[in-house]
PDB file of C-alpha atoms in Angstrom:
ATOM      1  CA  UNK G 273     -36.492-114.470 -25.899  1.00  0.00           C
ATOM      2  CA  UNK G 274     -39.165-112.363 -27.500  1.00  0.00           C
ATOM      3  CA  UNK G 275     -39.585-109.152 -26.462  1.00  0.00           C
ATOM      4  CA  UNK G 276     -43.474-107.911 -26.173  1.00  0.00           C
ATOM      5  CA  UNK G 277     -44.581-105.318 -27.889  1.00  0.00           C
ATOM      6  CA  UNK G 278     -43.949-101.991 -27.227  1.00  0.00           C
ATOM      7  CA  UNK G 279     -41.937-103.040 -24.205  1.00  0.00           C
ATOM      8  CA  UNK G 280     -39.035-101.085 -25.332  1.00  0.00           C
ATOM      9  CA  UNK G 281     -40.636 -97.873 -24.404  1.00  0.00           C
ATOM     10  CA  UNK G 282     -40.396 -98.577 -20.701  1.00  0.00           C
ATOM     11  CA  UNK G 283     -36.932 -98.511 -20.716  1.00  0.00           C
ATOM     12  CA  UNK G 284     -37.001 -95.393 -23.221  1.00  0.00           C
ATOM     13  CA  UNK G 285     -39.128 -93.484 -20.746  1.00  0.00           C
ATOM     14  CA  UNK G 286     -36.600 -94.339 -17.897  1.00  0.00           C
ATOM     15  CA  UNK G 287     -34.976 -91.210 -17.036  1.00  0.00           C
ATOM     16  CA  UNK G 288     -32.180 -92.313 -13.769  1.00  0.00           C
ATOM     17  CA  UNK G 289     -30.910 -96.036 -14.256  1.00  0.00           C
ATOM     18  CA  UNK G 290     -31.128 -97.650 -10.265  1.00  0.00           C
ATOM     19  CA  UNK G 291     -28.461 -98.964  -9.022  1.00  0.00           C
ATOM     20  CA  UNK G 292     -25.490 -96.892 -10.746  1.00  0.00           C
ATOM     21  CA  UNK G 293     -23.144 -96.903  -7.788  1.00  0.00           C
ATOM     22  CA  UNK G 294     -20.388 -99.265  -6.760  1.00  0.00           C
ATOM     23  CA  UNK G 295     -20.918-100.822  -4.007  1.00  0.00           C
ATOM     24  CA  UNK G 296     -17.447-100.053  -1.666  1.00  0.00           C
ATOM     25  CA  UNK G 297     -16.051 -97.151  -4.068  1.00  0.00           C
ATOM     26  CA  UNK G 298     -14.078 -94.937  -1.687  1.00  0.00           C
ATOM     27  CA  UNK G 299     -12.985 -91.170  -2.848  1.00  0.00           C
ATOM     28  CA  UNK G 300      -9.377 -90.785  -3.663  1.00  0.00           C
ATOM     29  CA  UNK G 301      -7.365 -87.929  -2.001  1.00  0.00           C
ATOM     30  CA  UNK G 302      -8.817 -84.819  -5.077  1.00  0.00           C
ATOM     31  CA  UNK G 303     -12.383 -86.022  -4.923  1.00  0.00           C
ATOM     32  CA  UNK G 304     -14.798 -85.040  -3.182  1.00  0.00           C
ATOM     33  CA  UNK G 305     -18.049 -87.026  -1.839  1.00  0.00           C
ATOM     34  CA  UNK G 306     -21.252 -85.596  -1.891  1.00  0.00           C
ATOM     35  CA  UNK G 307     -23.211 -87.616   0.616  1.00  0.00           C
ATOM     36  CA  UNK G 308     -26.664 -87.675   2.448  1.00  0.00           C
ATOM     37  CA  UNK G 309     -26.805 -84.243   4.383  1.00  0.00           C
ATOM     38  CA  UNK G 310     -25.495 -81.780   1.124  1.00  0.00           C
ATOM     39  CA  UNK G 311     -28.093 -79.758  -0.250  1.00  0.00           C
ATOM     40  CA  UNK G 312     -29.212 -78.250  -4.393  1.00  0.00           C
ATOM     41  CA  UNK G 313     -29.060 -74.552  -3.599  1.00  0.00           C
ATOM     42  CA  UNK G 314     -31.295 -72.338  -6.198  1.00  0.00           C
ATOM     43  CA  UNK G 315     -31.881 -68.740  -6.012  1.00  0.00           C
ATOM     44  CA  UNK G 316     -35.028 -67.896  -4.710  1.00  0.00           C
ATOM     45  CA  UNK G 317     -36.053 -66.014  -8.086  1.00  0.00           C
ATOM     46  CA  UNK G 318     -35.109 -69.403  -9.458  1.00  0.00           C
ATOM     47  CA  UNK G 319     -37.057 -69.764 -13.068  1.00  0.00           C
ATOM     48  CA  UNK G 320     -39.549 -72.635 -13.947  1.00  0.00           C
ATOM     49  CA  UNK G 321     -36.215 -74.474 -16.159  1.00  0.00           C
ATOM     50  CA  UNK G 322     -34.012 -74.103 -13.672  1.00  0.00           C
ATOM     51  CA  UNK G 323     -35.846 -75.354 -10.837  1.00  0.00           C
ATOM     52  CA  UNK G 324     -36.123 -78.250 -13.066  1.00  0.00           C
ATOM     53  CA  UNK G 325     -32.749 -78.559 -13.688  1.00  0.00           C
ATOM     54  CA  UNK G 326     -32.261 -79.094  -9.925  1.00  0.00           C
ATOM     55  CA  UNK G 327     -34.891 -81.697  -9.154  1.00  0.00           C
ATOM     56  CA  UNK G 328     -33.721 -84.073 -12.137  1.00  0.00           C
ATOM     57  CA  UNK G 329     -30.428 -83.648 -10.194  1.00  0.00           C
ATOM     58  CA  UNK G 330     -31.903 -84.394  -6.923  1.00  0.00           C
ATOM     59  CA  UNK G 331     -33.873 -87.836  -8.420  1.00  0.00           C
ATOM     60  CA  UNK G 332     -30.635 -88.587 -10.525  1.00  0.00           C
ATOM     61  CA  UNK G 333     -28.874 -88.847  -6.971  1.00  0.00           C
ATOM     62  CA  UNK G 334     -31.780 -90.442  -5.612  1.00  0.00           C
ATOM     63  CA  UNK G 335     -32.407 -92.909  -7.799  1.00  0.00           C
ATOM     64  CA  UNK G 336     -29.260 -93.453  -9.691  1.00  0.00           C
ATOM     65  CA  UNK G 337     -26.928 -93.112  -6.840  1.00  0.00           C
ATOM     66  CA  UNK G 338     -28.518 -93.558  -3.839  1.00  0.00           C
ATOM     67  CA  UNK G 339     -28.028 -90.549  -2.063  1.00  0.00           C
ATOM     68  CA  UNK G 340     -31.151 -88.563  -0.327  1.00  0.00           C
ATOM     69  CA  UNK G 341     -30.253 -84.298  -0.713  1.00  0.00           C
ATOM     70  CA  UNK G 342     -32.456 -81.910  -0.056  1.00  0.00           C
ATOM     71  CA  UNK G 343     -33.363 -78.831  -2.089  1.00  0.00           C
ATOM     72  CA  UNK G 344     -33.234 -75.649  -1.306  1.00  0.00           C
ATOM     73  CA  UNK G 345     -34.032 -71.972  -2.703  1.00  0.00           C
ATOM     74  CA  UNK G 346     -31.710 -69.214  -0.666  1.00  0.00           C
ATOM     75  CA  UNK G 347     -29.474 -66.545  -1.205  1.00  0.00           C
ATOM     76  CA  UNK G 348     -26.717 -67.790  -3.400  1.00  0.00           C
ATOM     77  CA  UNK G 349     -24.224 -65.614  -1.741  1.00  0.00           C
ATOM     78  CA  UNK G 350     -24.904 -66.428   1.623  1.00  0.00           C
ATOM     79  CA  UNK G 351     -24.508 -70.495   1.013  1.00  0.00           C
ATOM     80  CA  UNK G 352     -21.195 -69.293  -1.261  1.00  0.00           C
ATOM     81  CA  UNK G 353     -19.619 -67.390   1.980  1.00  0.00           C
ATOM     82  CA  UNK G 354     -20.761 -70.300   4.240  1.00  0.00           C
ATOM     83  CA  UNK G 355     -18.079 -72.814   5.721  1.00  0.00           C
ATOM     84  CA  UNK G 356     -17.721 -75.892   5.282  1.00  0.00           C
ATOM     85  CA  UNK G 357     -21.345 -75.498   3.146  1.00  0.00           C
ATOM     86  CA  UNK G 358     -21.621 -78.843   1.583  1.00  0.00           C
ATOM     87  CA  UNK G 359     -24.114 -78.081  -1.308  1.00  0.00           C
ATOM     88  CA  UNK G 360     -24.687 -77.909  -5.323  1.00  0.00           C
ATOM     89  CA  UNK G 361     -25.027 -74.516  -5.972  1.00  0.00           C
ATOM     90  CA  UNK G 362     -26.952 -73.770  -9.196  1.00  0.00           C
ATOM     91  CA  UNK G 363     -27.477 -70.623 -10.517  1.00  0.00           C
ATOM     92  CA  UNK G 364     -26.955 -68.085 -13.778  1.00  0.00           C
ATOM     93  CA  UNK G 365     -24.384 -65.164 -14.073  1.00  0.00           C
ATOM     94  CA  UNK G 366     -27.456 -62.949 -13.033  1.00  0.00           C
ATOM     95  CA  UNK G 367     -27.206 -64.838  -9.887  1.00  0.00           C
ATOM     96  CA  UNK G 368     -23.479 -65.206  -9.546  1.00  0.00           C
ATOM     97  CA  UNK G 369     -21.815 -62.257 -11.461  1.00  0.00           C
ATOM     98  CA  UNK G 370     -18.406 -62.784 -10.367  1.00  0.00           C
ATOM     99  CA  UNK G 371     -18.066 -66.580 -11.396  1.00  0.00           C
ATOM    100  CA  UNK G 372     -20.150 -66.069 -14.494  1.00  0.00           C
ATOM    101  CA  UNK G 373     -18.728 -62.955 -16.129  1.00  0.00           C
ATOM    102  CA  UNK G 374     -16.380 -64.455 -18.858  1.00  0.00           C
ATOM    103  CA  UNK G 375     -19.913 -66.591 -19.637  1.00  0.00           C
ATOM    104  CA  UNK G 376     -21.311 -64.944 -23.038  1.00  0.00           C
ATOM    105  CA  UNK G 377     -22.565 -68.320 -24.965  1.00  0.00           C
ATOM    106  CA  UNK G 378     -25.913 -69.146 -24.493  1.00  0.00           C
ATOM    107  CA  UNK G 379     -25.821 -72.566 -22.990  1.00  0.00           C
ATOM    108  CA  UNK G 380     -22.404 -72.613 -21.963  1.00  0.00           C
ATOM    109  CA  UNK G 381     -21.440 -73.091 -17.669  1.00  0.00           C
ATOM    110  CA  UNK G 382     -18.681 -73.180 -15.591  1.00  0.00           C
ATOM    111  CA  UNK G 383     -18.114 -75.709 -13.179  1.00  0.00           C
ATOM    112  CA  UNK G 384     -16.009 -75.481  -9.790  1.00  0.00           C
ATOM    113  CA  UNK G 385     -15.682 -78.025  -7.087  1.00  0.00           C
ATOM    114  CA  UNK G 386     -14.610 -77.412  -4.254  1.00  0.00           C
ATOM    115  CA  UNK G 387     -14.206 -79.725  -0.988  1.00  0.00           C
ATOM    116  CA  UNK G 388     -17.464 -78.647   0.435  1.00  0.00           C
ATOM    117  CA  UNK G 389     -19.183 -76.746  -1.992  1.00  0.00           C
ATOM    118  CA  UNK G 390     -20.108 -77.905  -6.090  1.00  0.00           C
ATOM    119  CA  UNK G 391     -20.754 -74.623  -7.785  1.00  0.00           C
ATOM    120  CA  UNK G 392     -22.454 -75.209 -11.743  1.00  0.00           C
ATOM    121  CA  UNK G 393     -23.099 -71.322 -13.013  1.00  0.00           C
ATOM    122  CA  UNK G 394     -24.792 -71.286 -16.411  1.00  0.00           C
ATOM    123  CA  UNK G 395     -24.344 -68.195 -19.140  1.00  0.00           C
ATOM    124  CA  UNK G 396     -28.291 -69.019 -18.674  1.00  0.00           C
ATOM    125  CA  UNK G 397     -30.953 -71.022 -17.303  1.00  0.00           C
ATOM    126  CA  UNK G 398     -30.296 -73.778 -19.856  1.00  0.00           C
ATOM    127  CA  UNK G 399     -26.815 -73.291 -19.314  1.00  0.00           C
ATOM    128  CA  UNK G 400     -27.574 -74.478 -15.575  1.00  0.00           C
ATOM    129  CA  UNK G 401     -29.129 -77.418 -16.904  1.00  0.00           C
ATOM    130  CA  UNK G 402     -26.378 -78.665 -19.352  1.00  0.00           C
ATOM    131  CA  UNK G 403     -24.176 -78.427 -16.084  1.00  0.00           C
ATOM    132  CA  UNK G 404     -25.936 -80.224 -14.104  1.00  0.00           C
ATOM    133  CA  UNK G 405     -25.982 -83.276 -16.698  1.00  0.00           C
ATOM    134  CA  UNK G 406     -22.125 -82.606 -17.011  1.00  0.00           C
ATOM    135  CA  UNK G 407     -22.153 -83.420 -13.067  1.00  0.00           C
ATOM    136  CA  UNK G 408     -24.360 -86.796 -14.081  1.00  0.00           C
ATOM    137  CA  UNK G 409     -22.658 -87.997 -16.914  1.00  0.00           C
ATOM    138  CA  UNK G 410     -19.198 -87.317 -14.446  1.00  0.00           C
ATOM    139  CA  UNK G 411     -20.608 -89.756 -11.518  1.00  0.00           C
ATOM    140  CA  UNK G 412     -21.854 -92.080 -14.478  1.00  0.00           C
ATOM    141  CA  UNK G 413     -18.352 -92.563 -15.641  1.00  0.00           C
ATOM    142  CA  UNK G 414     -16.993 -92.816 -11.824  1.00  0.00           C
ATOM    143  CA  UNK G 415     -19.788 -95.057 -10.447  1.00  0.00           C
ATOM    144  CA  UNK G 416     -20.141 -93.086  -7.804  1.00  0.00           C
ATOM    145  CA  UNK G 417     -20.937 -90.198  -6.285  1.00  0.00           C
ATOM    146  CA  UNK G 418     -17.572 -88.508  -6.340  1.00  0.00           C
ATOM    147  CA  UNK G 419     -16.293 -85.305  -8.257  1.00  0.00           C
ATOM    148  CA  UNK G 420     -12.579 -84.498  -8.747  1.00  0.00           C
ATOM    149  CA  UNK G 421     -11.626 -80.932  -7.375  1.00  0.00           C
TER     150      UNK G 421
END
């Protein structure tokens, strides 16, 4: 069948695919499940990019997976110390000086999971970002929304 003209740019211009989860895909014992009720946690100095960064996260687990999370800006620290926080931290070295002090490489991140808390620190803001697709193109390859500790 013919395609019409210029029809290929809708699907170019699609950012999240619907639909990406499994339907009945259940954790195994080192994942974790980030479900309705976790939160995106960004500083509350949080730059234009980075703020960015989190909201494509939030509508890739809307739309792609599903899953409704709020988002946040607070006190990285005090969401870090919390129990049992269940969010996506994102944030720079600036922000996070402990996890991010071996970071020197623009661009570069390091990524932790934990069973209640995902923690994506970025050398900078961009560094954040490429994270943050590392935690989409993870749940992409897993169908669902699930992250090995």
């Amino acid at each position: 069948m013919a395609e019409m003209n210029y029809a290929f740019r809708r699907r170019l211009n699609q950012v999240h695919r619907p639909g990406r989860a499994s339907a009945g895909a259940t954790p195994g014992s080192a994942e974790v499940a980030i479900e309705s009720g976790w939160t995106i946690v960004i500083p509350p100095d949080a730059s234009r990019c980075l703020l960015q960064a989190a909201q494509d996260l939030q509508d890739y687990f809307f739309t792609s997976l599903g899953v409704s999370l709020l988002l946040q800006q607070t006190r990285l620290d005090a969401v870090l110390t919390r129990a049992e926080a269940n969010a996506i931290v994102l944030g720079t070295r600036q922000h996070m000086p402990r996890l991010g002090a071996a970071l020197s490489v623009p661009r570069s991140y390091r990524l932790v999971v934990k069973r209640d808390a995902v923690v994506v620190c970025g050398c900078d803001d961009r560094g954040v970002g490429q994270g943050a697709y590392y935690l989409e193109d993870l749940m992409n390859l897993r169908e669902a929304p699930f992250l090995t500790m």
